[in-house]
Amino acid sequence: MRRFAADRAKYLLRRAVSSSSSSYPSLSPHSSSFPYSSASSTAFDPPSMGSFPGQSSPVTLQTINPKVLKCEYAVRGEIVTIAQRLQEQLAENPSSLPFDEILYCNIGNPQSLGQQPITFFREVLALTDHPIILDSSETQGLFSADAIERAYQILDQIPGRATGAYSHSQGVKGLRDTIAAGIEARDGFPADPNDIFLTDGASPGVHMMMQLLLRSEQDGILCPIPQYPLYSASIALHGGTLVPYYLDEATGWGLEVLELKNQLEAAKSRGVTVRALVVINPGNPTGQVLAEENQKQIVQFCKNEGLVLLADEVYQENVYVSDKQFHSFKKISRSMGYGEKDIALVSFQSVSKGYYGECGKRGGYMEVTGFSTDVKEQIYKVASVNLCSNISGQILASLVMSPPKVGDESYETYSAEKDGILSSLARRAKTLEDALNSLEGVTCNKAEGAMYLFPRIRLPEKAIKAAEAANKAPDGFYALRLLEETGIVVVPGSGFRQVPGTWHFRCTILPQEDKIPAIVERLKAFHKKFMDEYRD
Amino acid sequence: MSPKALDYEQLNENVKKSQYAVRGELYLRASELQKEGKKIIFTNVGNPHALGQKPLTFPRQVVALCQAPFLLDDPNVGLVFPADAIARAKHYLSLTSGGLGAYSDSRGIPGVRKEIAEFIERRDGYPSDPELIYLTDGASKGVMQILNTIIRGNKDGILVPVPQYPLYSAAISLYGGSLVPYYLEESANWGLDVNNLRDAVRQARSNGITIRAMVIINPGNPTGQCLSEANLKEIIRFCDQQNLVLMADEVYQQNIYQDERPFISARKVLLDMGHPISNALQLVSFHTVSKGYWGECGQRGGYFEMVNIPPQSVEEIYKVASISLSPNVPGQIFLGLMVNPPKPGDISYFKFVQESKGILESLKRRARIMTDGFNSCRNVVCNFTEGAMYSFPQIRLPPKAIEAANRAGKHPDVFYCLKLLEATGISTVPGSGFGQKEGVFHLRTTILPAEEDMAGIMASFKKFNDEFMEQYDDHRGYSRL
């Protein structure tokens, strides 16, 4: 994927520079509409490591941290850049393309596609953002009484009611108390607020754990394949090794402990010390919800092998099938009789997914259990360098873990909004799954949970050759054609990794329900045309 | 029983080595004492709202409306929110891709970045490219990102001022690089002598270190000095000659308490210097909503602007930003509001100016009260806080105190600060957390406690200090500069 960086650079340069005629940025100095743009003509000089003053710049591609170069993140990769360019083209010239809008199905970003936020949550956030209006009678006319009450409660937990102040580096204590209570209500096992670290989204927590665990390239982390590429990217950034374990597509993306064991042994024999196991449940991109029995086997495996269990549970509220239920790994571990001394477990939760979909708020937490005090101090220390996560996100995390209850004034509205969103997601998951399964050579496992479908596409030999000729992976080639002909943006399976020789793409279930028929129609038409063109 | 992955001994060494004193030992002790019921005055971190500074009204009105856009349809919204706040909320919502709850562009909302570019152009007199402005969850995240991009290994050195804000030392340590200190001159009001820079570089190179970047903090933290234009020119020439990226931490640019050295951005000085240096020197400048007269630390809103960074490097920085998806959207709106405040004629203008001026003028007065208060103690020497939010007095400790500290297993300034905390409840950060010359001790406090409390705090400090000196002074002579 080196090539995509160069392509993107060219694209960005084309946008920033008004008159350049060079085909490749490095070869000629050029004028630009921004006289002080980044287009330095010295950018591609041979690297001098500072010993030839003035001859080359310190931050060139040849001299930046190689770990940065190595990491990749396909969700916002090349195909998205092209989509954005096409979107701009449509804005300037609406009839220039065979479709009238770009449909972003690449990213789990519900509110960008029309999903509405939960009213109660936003009421409370507005009030905690602007607390001086709480006492006025006009405010009571604008906000529900229980939102006002909750805002007061939350503000009382924040010293001086100062929502603009840095909080404790783990997050406001009172909010962590609320979250701990929420975890206990969910699982039936106690949670300690001191084990909770509130972060700007779940992702920074993942980064922190990778930083802690990875000492060198000899340290490995077991990750599911296919996986959400935050894991591969953050392992690369922190200089470790990703040890893949393959989910079994034929059995609904099943996770076999035997596979875990085999990969662990193989890694050991290569001199890699495996430190942790990442499990994403419900799965991303695969959408499976683990069975309880399966979860117990995983917990037992981690305990036996002394691995930290990193449980990405951000989709815990997105379950669409009645025969499966979300169980947190903490609950499973405790129900097996395993406590703090038996297993080290980090559970990640976020405000970005579920039925609340508040991606832009950057709220989340990790619950860190089974670690010694001195290790927790190190985690605290790393968290403290960034001082704290954003307060509004912290408040939202506490609301997500303690929403309105039966009897609360806002409960009915809240409940209707939540059920509306979740049932709609379930319907869209089914409709798109059926549509994908109807396509020639395509099979798609059910999305039991999360927000994605990950169909397998079986491409004819001619298509694979055409892809090679275009210097693209077959699924990337397919995804690009899909975009160019229908405006639908998906992420090629190679961005998530897959069993070699198989091809997939990830499509979200998030476009609003009224757009789904058009998507299905365009998809079917495109696929037929594609197969007609390349069928053997 | 085989070692477990997260046993202390099995942790990444870089994590264990890094330190961040601002929330270190003193703060933890202060928190303990607070839990026991002692009244603590937290002056350990630049956190204005925690010490009673009120948020500016207009931005809070705008963001509250953005949080709850259904309010905009309510006929009674005008009873609680002024019309210009309502209009501005609509404006920012229109710039988002689905309101506050949607991930934005990984670099930040394009419309907000454009507003920032326009602000920079007004400030410096040169156009700025929004494509080279990236928004982050606080300026610290941006600093960490840039350092992570530059540092390849422990042979890569970053020039950092001493005393410094320990984000730099912590981040360099976390990323496995080498901190190369250059000492600021306390006797010259914490001025920067280029000879100190040259010495630092020479010494580092002789140890096999490749210097990659130079950090300046202007106005300084903890030292508060404002760099002169001449100083900035020297620094820029030096970085150009030595082939370094200049990282200009300018988060305190609104906090200026004297007229001799107003804030001038590194970028402006660079561009004033013209070709060829203005097209060659690689510069990254940082700003935030946490400081200034805004003090909105909890929002985590910051940005960095890149100058002369090659497109492919920008690509890589973009790529890493995209892994975190996007900075928080409310924080981005705060940034937009900061660079684009109410204008003359706006309904909220008068109140906004009143609030802002009130805060700045009070900070200026408090800077003076604190400096004078410290200087009234015979063993304390304190440079005036020209800018930023801190006071960094030098505490001259008698030999007996140093011995007592050694016996207690503590660094002398930590020892002093712990005693200060226990006696008065004033929670500071020992100078050793920021770096200082050998045998010279300081503490850092903020100028943020409420103005009406200042006299009392300084009196409390003086009483403690004089008693401390009574106890430990035997007129043998002080620790000296």
Coordinates of C-alpha atoms in Angstrom, one line a residue, chain A:
Chain A
M1 CA 0.0 0.0 0.0
R2 CA 3.0 2.3 -0.5
R3 CA 1.5 3.3 -3.8
F4 CA -1.6 4.7 -2.2
A5 CA 0.4 7.1 -0.2
A6 CA 2.0 8.5 -3.3
D7 CA -1.3 8.6 -5.1
R8 CA -2.8 10.5 -2.2
A9 CA 0.2 12.9 -2.1
K10 CA -0.3 13.6 -5.8
Y11 CA -4.0 14.2 -5.2
L12 CA -3.4 16.6 -2.3
L13 CA -0.8 18.4 -4.2
R14 CA -3.0 18.8 -7.2
R15 CA -5.6 20.4 -4.9
A16 CA -3.2 22.7 -3.1
V17 CA -1.2 23.8 -6.1
S18 CA -2.7 25.9 -8.8
S19 CA -0.3 25.8 -11.7
S20 CA 2.1 22.9 -11.4
S21 CA 2.7 20.9 -14.5
S22 CA 4.9 18.3 -12.9
S23 CA 3.6 14.8 -12.9
Y24 CA 5.5 13.8 -9.8
P25 CA 5.8 16.3 -6.9
S26 CA 9.5 15.9 -6.3
L27 CA 10.9 16.7 -9.7
S28 CA 10.4 20.4 -10.1
P29 CA 9.9 23.3 -7.8
H30 CA 6.6 24.8 -8.5
S31 CA 4.6 27.9 -7.8
S32 CA 1.4 27.6 -6.0
S33 CA -1.5 29.7 -4.9
F34 CA -0.3 29.3 -1.3
P35 CA 3.2 30.7 -1.5
Y36 CA 4.2 28.9 1.6
S37 CA 2.8 25.5 0.9
S38 CA 4.5 22.3 1.9
A39 CA 5.8 21.7 -1.7
S40 CA 9.4 21.8 -0.9
S41 CA 11.7 21.0 -3.7
T42 CA 14.2 19.5 -1.4
A43 CA 11.7 16.9 -0.2
F44 CA 13.3 14.0 -2.1
D45 CA 16.9 14.7 -1.8
P46 CA 19.0 11.7 -0.7
P47 CA 18.7 11.4 3.1
S48 CA 21.4 13.0 5.0
M49 CA 21.1 12.3 8.7
G50 CA 21.8 15.9 9.7
S51 CA 25.5 15.8 9.0
F52 CA 25.2 17.9 5.9
P53 CA 23.5 21.0 7.2
G54 CA 21.0 22.6 4.8
Q55 CA 21.0 19.9 2.2
S56 CA 18.1 17.8 3.2
S57 CA 15.2 18.3 5.5
P58 CA 14.8 16.1 8.6
V59 CA 11.2 15.1 8.1
T60 CA 11.2 13.4 4.7
L61 CA 9.7 10.0 3.9
Q62 CA 13.2 8.5 4.1
T63 CA 13.8 9.9 7.6
I64 CA 10.5 9.5 9.4
N65 CA 9.9 6.9 12.0
P66 CA 9.7 3.6 10.0
K67 CA 6.9 2.4 12.3
V68 CA 4.8 5.2 11.0
L69 CA 5.5 4.1 7.5
K70 CA 4.7 0.6 8.3
C71 CA 1.2 1.1 9.7
E72 CA -1.9 1.2 7.6
Y73 CA -5.6 2.0 8.2
A74 CA -7.8 1.1 5.3
V75 CA -11.1 2.4 6.7
R76 CA -10.1 5.9 5.7
G77 CA -7.7 4.8 2.9
E78 CA -7.3 5.3 -0.8
I79 CA -10.9 4.4 -1.8
V80 CA -12.2 7.1 0.5
T81 CA -10.0 9.7 -0.9
I82 CA -11.2 8.9 -4.4
A83 CA -14.8 8.9 -3.2
Q84 CA -14.3 12.4 -1.8
R85 CA -12.9 13.6 -5.1
L86 CA -15.9 12.2 -6.9
Q87 CA -18.2 13.8 -4.4
E88 CA -16.6 17.2 -5.1
Q89 CA -16.9 16.5 -8.8
L90 CA -20.7 15.8 -8.3
A91 CA -21.0 19.1 -6.4
E92 CA -19.5 21.0 -9.3
N93 CA -21.2 19.0 -12.1
P94 CA -24.2 16.9 -10.9
S95 CA -24.7 15.0 -14.1
S96 CA -21.1 14.0 -14.7
L97 CA -21.3 10.6 -13.1
P98 CA -23.6 7.6 -13.4
F99 CA -25.0 8.2 -10.0
D100 CA -26.2 11.3 -8.1
E101 CA -24.7 10.8 -4.7
I102 CA -21.8 9.1 -2.9
L103 CA -23.0 6.6 -0.3
Y104 CA -20.4 6.1 2.3
C105 CA -20.7 2.5 3.5
N106 CA -17.0 2.4 4.6
I107 CA -17.1 3.6 8.2
G108 CA -19.2 2.9 11.3
N109 CA -20.3 6.6 11.5
P110 CA -24.1 6.4 12.0
Q111 CA -25.0 10.0 12.5
S112 CA -23.2 11.1 9.3
L113 CA -25.9 9.0 7.5
G114 CA -28.9 10.5 9.2
Q115 CA -29.2 8.5 12.4
Q116 CA -30.5 10.8 15.1
P117 CA -28.9 11.1 18.6
I118 CA -30.7 10.0 21.7
T119 CA -32.6 13.1 22.8
F120 CA -32.1 12.6 26.6
F121 CA -28.4 12.3 26.2
R122 CA -28.1 15.5 24.2
E123 CA -30.3 17.4 26.6
V124 CA -28.1 16.5 29.5
L125 CA -24.9 17.3 27.5
A126 CA -26.3 20.7 26.4
L127 CA -27.0 21.5 30.1
T128 CA -23.7 20.4 31.4
D129 CA -22.0 22.4 28.6
H130 CA -23.8 25.6 29.7
P131 CA -24.7 25.1 33.3
I132 CA -25.6 28.7 34.1
I133 CA -29.0 28.2 32.4
L134 CA -30.0 25.4 34.7
D135 CA -31.7 27.6 37.3
S136 CA -33.8 29.7 35.0
S137 CA -37.5 28.9 34.5
E138 CA -37.2 29.3 30.7
T139 CA -34.8 26.4 30.7
Q140 CA -37.5 24.3 32.3
G141 CA -39.6 25.1 29.3
L142 CA -36.9 23.8 26.9
F143 CA -35.7 20.7 28.6
S144 CA -37.2 17.6 30.2
A145 CA -37.2 17.6 34.0
D146 CA -35.2 14.5 34.4
A147 CA -32.5 15.8 32.0
I148 CA -32.3 18.9 34.2
E149 CA -32.1 16.7 37.3
R150 CA -29.4 14.4 35.8
A151 CA -27.4 17.5 34.7
Y152 CA -27.5 18.8 38.3
Q153 CA -26.4 15.3 39.6
I154 CA -23.5 15.2 37.2
L155 CA -22.4 18.7 37.9
D156 CA -22.4 18.0 41.6
Q157 CA -19.8 15.3 40.9
I158 CA -17.5 17.8 39.1
P159 CA -15.5 20.0 41.4
G160 CA -16.7 23.6 41.1
R161 CA -19.1 22.4 38.3
A162 CA -16.2 23.2 36.1
T163 CA -16.8 21.1 32.9
G164 CA -14.0 23.1 31.3
A165 CA -11.4 22.0 33.8
Y166 CA -9.0 19.0 33.4
S167 CA -10.4 16.2 35.5
H168 CA -8.6 13.4 37.3
S169 CA -6.6 11.6 34.6
Q170 CA -8.8 8.5 34.8
G171 CA -11.9 10.6 34.5
V172 CA -14.2 12.3 36.9
K173 CA -14.6 10.0 39.9
G174 CA -18.4 10.4 40.2
L175 CA -18.8 9.4 36.5
R176 CA -16.6 6.4 37.0
D177 CA -18.8 5.4 39.9
T178 CA -21.8 5.6 37.6
I179 CA -20.1 3.5 35.0
A180 CA -19.0 0.9 37.5
A181 CA -22.6 0.7 38.8
G182 CA -23.7 0.3 35.2
I183 CA -21.2 -2.5 34.6
E184 CA -22.4 -4.3 37.7
A185 CA -26.0 -3.9 36.7
R186 CA -25.2 -5.4 33.3
D187 CA -23.0 -8.3 34.5
G188 CA -24.1 -9.1 38.0
F189 CA -20.5 -8.8 39.3
P190 CA -19.0 -5.8 41.0
A191 CA -16.9 -3.3 39.2
D192 CA -14.3 -0.9 40.8
P193 CA -14.3 2.7 39.6
N194 CA -10.6 2.7 40.2
D195 CA -10.2 0.1 37.4
I196 CA -11.8 2.5 34.9
F197 CA -9.9 4.8 32.6
L198 CA -12.1 7.2 30.6
T199 CA -10.5 7.9 27.2
D200 CA -11.2 10.0 24.0
G201 CA -13.0 7.1 22.4
A202 CA -12.0 3.4 22.9
S203 CA -9.1 3.7 20.5
P204 CA -6.6 5.6 22.8
G205 CA -7.1 2.9 25.4
V206 CA -6.1 0.3 22.9
H207 CA -3.0 2.3 22.0
M208 CA -2.1 2.6 25.7
M209 CA -2.3 -1.1 26.2
M210 CA -0.2 -1.8 23.1
Q211 CA 2.4 0.7 24.3
L212 CA 2.5 -1.0 27.7
L213 CA 2.7 -4.6 26.3
L214 CA 5.0 -4.2 23.3
R215 CA 8.7 -4.0 24.2
S216 CA 10.1 -4.9 20.8
E217 CA 9.3 -6.7 17.6
Q218 CA 9.7 -9.9 19.5
D219 CA 6.5 -9.2 21.4
G220 CA 3.3 -10.3 19.7
I221 CA -0.4 -9.8 20.0
L222 CA -2.9 -12.5 18.8
C223 CA -5.5 -10.8 16.6
P224 CA -8.5 -12.1 14.8
I225 CA -8.3 -12.3 11.0
P226 CA -10.3 -10.5 9.7
Q227 CA -9.8 -7.7 12.2
Y228 CA -10.6 -4.0 12.7
P229 CA -7.4 -2.4 11.5
L230 CA -6.9 -0.3 14.6
Y231 CA -5.2 -3.4 16.0
S232 CA -2.7 -4.0 13.1
A233 CA -2.0 -0.3 12.9
S234 CA -1.4 0.2 16.6
I235 CA 0.8 -2.9 16.9
A236 CA 2.9 -1.6 14.0
L237 CA 3.1 1.9 15.5
H238 CA 4.3 0.5 18.8
G239 CA 6.9 -1.8 17.1
G240 CA 5.3 -5.2 17.9
T241 CA 4.3 -8.2 15.9
L242 CA 0.7 -9.1 14.9
V243 CA 0.1 -12.9 15.4
P244 CA -2.9 -13.7 13.3
Y245 CA -5.6 -16.3 14.3
Y246 CA -8.1 -17.1 11.6
L247 CA -11.9 -16.9 12.2
D248 CA -13.7 -19.7 10.3
E249 CA -16.0 -18.2 7.6
A250 CA -17.6 -21.6 7.0
T251 CA -19.0 -21.7 10.6
G252 CA -20.2 -18.2 10.8
W253 CA -16.8 -16.7 11.6
G254 CA -16.3 -19.2 14.5
L255 CA -13.3 -18.7 16.9
E256 CA -11.6 -22.1 17.5
V257 CA -9.4 -22.4 20.5
L258 CA -7.4 -25.0 18.6
E259 CA -6.5 -22.3 16.1
L260 CA -5.5 -20.0 18.9
K261 CA -3.2 -22.7 20.3
N262 CA -1.7 -23.5 16.9
Q263 CA -0.9 -19.9 16.2
L264 CA 0.5 -19.3 19.6
E265 CA 2.9 -22.3 19.2
A266 CA 3.9 -21.2 15.8
A267 CA 4.7 -17.7 17.1
K268 CA 6.7 -19.2 19.9
S269 CA 8.7 -21.3 17.5
R270 CA 9.5 -18.1 15.5
G271 CA 10.9 -16.5 18.7
V272 CA 7.8 -14.3 19.3
T273 CA 6.6 -13.8 22.9
V274 CA 2.8 -13.5 22.7
R275 CA 1.5 -11.1 25.3
A276 CA -2.2 -10.7 24.7
L277 CA -5.2 -11.9 22.8
V278 CA -7.6 -9.5 21.1
V279 CA -11.2 -10.6 20.8
I280 CA -13.8 -8.3 19.2
N281 CA -17.2 -9.3 20.3
P282 CA -19.6 -8.6 18.6
G283 CA -17.1 -8.9 15.7
N284 CA -15.8 -6.2 13.3
P285 CA -15.9 -6.7 10.4
T286 CA -17.4 -10.1 10.8
G287 CA -20.5 -9.4 12.9
Q288 CA -20.6 -12.6 14.9
V289 CA -21.7 -12.7 18.5
L290 CA -19.7 -15.3 20.4
A291 CA -21.5 -18.2 22.1
E292 CA -21.0 -18.4 25.9
E293 CA -19.3 -21.7 25.7
N294 CA -16.8 -20.3 23.2
Q295 CA -16.1 -17.3 25.5
K296 CA -15.4 -19.7 28.4
Q297 CA -12.9 -21.6 26.2
I298 CA -11.2 -18.3 25.3
V299 CA -11.0 -17.2 29.0
Q300 CA -9.5 -20.6 29.9
F301 CA -7.0 -20.3 27.1
C302 CA -5.8 -16.9 28.3
K303 CA -5.6 -18.1 31.8
N304 CA -3.6 -21.2 30.9
E305 CA -1.2 -19.3 28.7
G306 CA -0.8 -16.2 30.9
L307 CA -2.1 -13.9 28.2
V308 CA -3.8 -10.6 28.8
L309 CA -7.3 -10.7 27.3
L310 CA -8.1 -7.5 25.4
A311 CA -11.9 -7.6 24.9
D312 CA -13.1 -5.0 22.4
E313 CA -16.8 -4.8 23.3
V314 CA -17.8 -1.6 21.7
Y315 CA -20.7 -3.2 19.8
Q316 CA -22.2 -4.7 23.0
E317 CA -25.5 -3.0 22.3
N318 CA -25.7 -4.1 18.7
V319 CA -27.1 -7.6 18.7
Y320 CA -29.8 -8.4 16.1
V321 CA -30.6 -12.1 16.6
S322 CA -32.8 -13.6 19.3
D323 CA -30.7 -16.7 19.7
K324 CA -27.6 -14.8 20.8
Q325 CA -26.8 -12.5 23.6
F326 CA -23.9 -10.2 24.5
H327 CA -22.0 -11.4 27.6
S328 CA -19.1 -9.4 28.7
F329 CA -15.8 -11.3 29.1
K330 CA -15.7 -10.0 32.6
K331 CA -19.0 -11.6 33.4
I332 CA -17.9 -14.8 31.8
S333 CA -14.6 -14.9 33.7
R334 CA -16.2 -14.1 37.1
S335 CA -18.9 -16.7 36.5
M336 CA -16.1 -19.3 35.9
G337 CA -14.8 -18.3 39.4
Y338 CA -11.8 -16.4 38.0
G339 CA -11.0 -13.2 39.8
E340 CA -8.3 -10.6 39.8
K341 CA -5.6 -13.1 40.6
D342 CA -6.5 -15.4 37.8
I343 CA -6.8 -13.4 34.7
A344 CA -5.7 -10.0 33.4
L345 CA -8.6 -8.6 31.4
V346 CA -9.1 -5.2 29.7
S347 CA -12.6 -4.5 28.4
F348 CA -13.2 -1.6 26.0
Q349 CA -16.4 0.2 25.5
S350 CA -17.3 3.3 23.5
V351 CA -20.1 5.9 22.9
S352 CA -19.5 5.6 19.2
K353 CA -21.6 2.6 18.4
G354 CA -24.7 0.9 20.0
Y355 CA -27.9 2.7 19.4
Y356 CA -26.3 6.1 20.4
G357 CA -23.7 6.3 17.6
E358 CA -21.9 9.3 19.1
C359 CA -18.7 8.9 17.1
G360 CA -17.8 12.6 17.1
K361 CA -17.9 12.9 20.8
R362 CA -14.9 10.7 21.4
G363 CA -16.1 9.0 24.6
G364 CA -15.1 5.6 25.8
Y365 CA -13.4 3.7 28.6
M366 CA -11.4 0.7 29.4
E367 CA -11.9 -1.4 32.5
V368 CA -8.6 -2.8 33.6
T369 CA -8.8 -5.8 36.0
G370 CA -6.3 -8.4 37.2
F371 CA -3.3 -6.1 37.2
S372 CA -1.0 -5.4 40.1
T373 CA -1.0 -1.9 41.7
D374 CA 2.4 -1.0 40.2
V375 CA 1.2 -1.8 36.7
K376 CA -1.9 0.2 37.2
E377 CA 0.3 3.1 38.3
Q378 CA 2.1 2.9 35.0
I379 CA -1.2 3.0 33.1
Y380 CA -2.2 6.0 35.2
K381 CA 1.1 7.6 34.4
V382 CA 0.7 7.3 30.7
A383 CA -2.9 8.5 30.9
S384 CA -1.7 11.5 32.9
V385 CA 0.7 12.7 30.2
N386 CA -2.4 13.6 28.2
L387 CA -4.0 15.0 31.4
C388 CA -7.5 13.7 30.8
S389 CA -10.1 12.9 28.1
N390 CA -12.7 15.4 27.0
I391 CA -15.2 16.0 29.8
S392 CA -18.3 16.0 27.6
G393 CA -17.3 12.5 26.3
Q394 CA -16.9 11.3 29.8
I395 CA -20.3 12.5 30.7
L396 CA -21.8 10.8 27.7
A397 CA -20.0 7.5 28.6
S398 CA -21.7 7.7 32.0
L399 CA -25.1 8.3 30.4
V400 CA -24.7 5.4 28.1
M401 CA -24.0 3.1 31.1
S402 CA -26.9 4.5 33.0
P403 CA -29.7 5.5 30.6
P404 CA -33.2 6.5 31.7
K405 CA -35.1 3.8 33.6
V406 CA -38.7 2.8 33.6
G407 CA -40.7 5.5 35.4
D408 CA -38.3 8.3 34.4
E409 CA -40.0 11.1 32.5
S410 CA -37.8 10.6 29.4
Y411 CA -38.0 6.8 29.5
E412 CA -40.7 6.3 26.9
T413 CA -39.1 8.6 24.4
Y414 CA -35.7 7.2 25.1
S415 CA -37.0 3.6 24.8
A416 CA -38.8 4.4 21.5
E417 CA -35.7 6.0 20.0
K418 CA -33.5 3.1 21.1
D419 CA -35.8 0.4 19.9
G420 CA -36.5 2.3 16.7
I421 CA -32.8 2.5 15.9
L422 CA -31.9 -1.1 16.9
S423 CA -34.9 -2.7 15.0
S424 CA -34.0 -0.6 12.0
L425 CA -30.4 -1.8 12.1
A426 CA -31.6 -5.4 12.4
R427 CA -33.9 -4.9 9.3
R428 CA -31.1 -3.3 7.3
A429 CA -28.7 -6.0 8.3
K430 CA -31.1 -8.7 7.0
T431 CA -32.0 -6.8 3.8
L432 CA -28.4 -6.2 2.8
E433 CA -27.4 -9.7 3.8
D434 CA -30.1 -11.2 1.6
A435 CA -29.2 -8.9 -1.3
L436 CA -25.5 -9.8 -1.1
N437 CA -26.3 -13.5 -0.9
S438 CA -28.3 -13.1 -4.1
L439 CA -25.3 -12.0 -6.1
E440 CA -23.5 -14.5 -8.3
G441 CA -20.5 -16.0 -6.5
V442 CA -21.1 -14.0 -3.3
T443 CA -21.7 -15.5 0.1
C444 CA -22.4 -13.4 3.1
N445 CA -22.5 -14.5 6.7
K446 CA -25.3 -13.1 8.8
A447 CA -24.6 -9.9 10.8
E448 CA -25.6 -11.2 14.2
G449 CA -24.3 -7.9 15.7
A450 CA -22.1 -4.8 15.1
M451 CA -22.7 -2.7 12.1
Y452 CA -21.2 -4.4 9.1
L453 CA -21.5 -7.1 6.4
F454 CA -18.4 -8.8 5.2
P455 CA -19.4 -10.7 2.0
R456 CA -17.0 -13.1 0.3
I457 CA -16.7 -12.4 -3.4
R458 CA -15.5 -15.1 -5.8
L459 CA -14.0 -13.4 -8.7
P460 CA -13.5 -15.0 -12.1
E461 CA -9.9 -15.5 -13.3
K462 CA -10.4 -12.7 -15.9
A463 CA -11.2 -10.2 -13.2
I464 CA -8.2 -11.3 -11.1
K465 CA -6.0 -10.8 -14.1
A466 CA -7.5 -7.4 -14.8
A467 CA -6.9 -6.4 -11.2
E468 CA -3.2 -7.5 -11.5
A469 CA -2.9 -5.5 -14.7
A470 CA -4.2 -2.5 -12.8
N471 CA -1.8 -3.1 -10.0
K472 CA -4.6 -3.7 -7.5
A473 CA -5.7 -6.5 -5.2
P474 CA -8.8 -8.1 -6.7
D475 CA -11.1 -6.9 -3.9
G476 CA -9.6 -3.4 -4.2
F477 CA -10.2 -3.5 -8.0
Y478 CA -13.8 -4.6 -7.4
A479 CA -14.4 -2.0 -4.8
L480 CA -13.1 0.8 -7.0
R481 CA -15.3 -0.2 -9.9
L482 CA -18.2 -0.4 -7.5
L483 CA -17.5 3.2 -6.4
E484 CA -17.0 4.5 -9.9
E485 CA -20.2 3.0 -11.2
T486 CA -22.6 3.3 -8.3
G487 CA -21.1 5.8 -5.9
I488 CA -21.2 3.2 -3.1
V489 CA -18.0 3.2 -0.9
V490 CA -17.0 0.0 0.8
V491 CA -13.6 -1.1 2.2
P492 CA -11.8 -3.9 0.4
G493 CA -11.3 -7.0 2.5
S494 CA -7.5 -6.7 2.3
G495 CA -7.8 -3.8 4.7
F496 CA -9.0 -6.2 7.4
R497 CA -6.9 -9.2 6.2
Q498 CA -8.4 -12.4 5.2
V499 CA -7.5 -16.0 4.4
P500 CA -5.0 -15.6 1.5
G501 CA -6.7 -16.2 -1.9
T502 CA -10.1 -15.2 -0.6
W503 CA -11.6 -11.8 -1.3
H504 CA -14.1 -9.8 0.6
F505 CA -15.3 -6.3 1.2
R506 CA -16.8 -4.6 4.3
C507 CA -20.1 -2.7 3.9
T508 CA -21.9 -1.0 6.7
I509 CA -25.6 -1.4 7.4
L510 CA -25.9 2.3 8.2
P511 CA -27.4 4.2 5.3
Q512 CA -31.0 5.2 6.2
E513 CA -33.7 2.6 5.5
D514 CA -35.1 4.6 2.6
K515 CA -31.8 4.5 0.8
I516 CA -31.4 0.7 1.1
P517 CA -33.6 -0.3 -1.9
A518 CA -31.6 2.0 -4.2
I519 CA -28.3 0.6 -2.8
V520 CA -29.6 -3.0 -3.3
E521 CA -30.7 -2.2 -6.8
R522 CA -27.4 -0.5 -7.8
L523 CA -25.4 -3.3 -6.2
K524 CA -27.2 -6.0 -8.1
A525 CA -27.0 -4.2 -11.4
F526 CA -23.3 -3.4 -10.9
H527 CA -22.4 -7.0 -9.9
K528 CA -24.3 -8.5 -12.9
K529 CA -22.5 -6.1 -15.2
F530 CA -19.1 -6.9 -13.6
M531 CA -19.6 -10.6 -13.8
D532 CA -20.9 -10.4 -17.4
E533 CA -17.7 -8.6 -18.3
Y534 CA -15.3 -10.9 -16.6
R535 CA -17.1 -14.3 -16.4
D536 CA -14.9 -17.1 -17.5

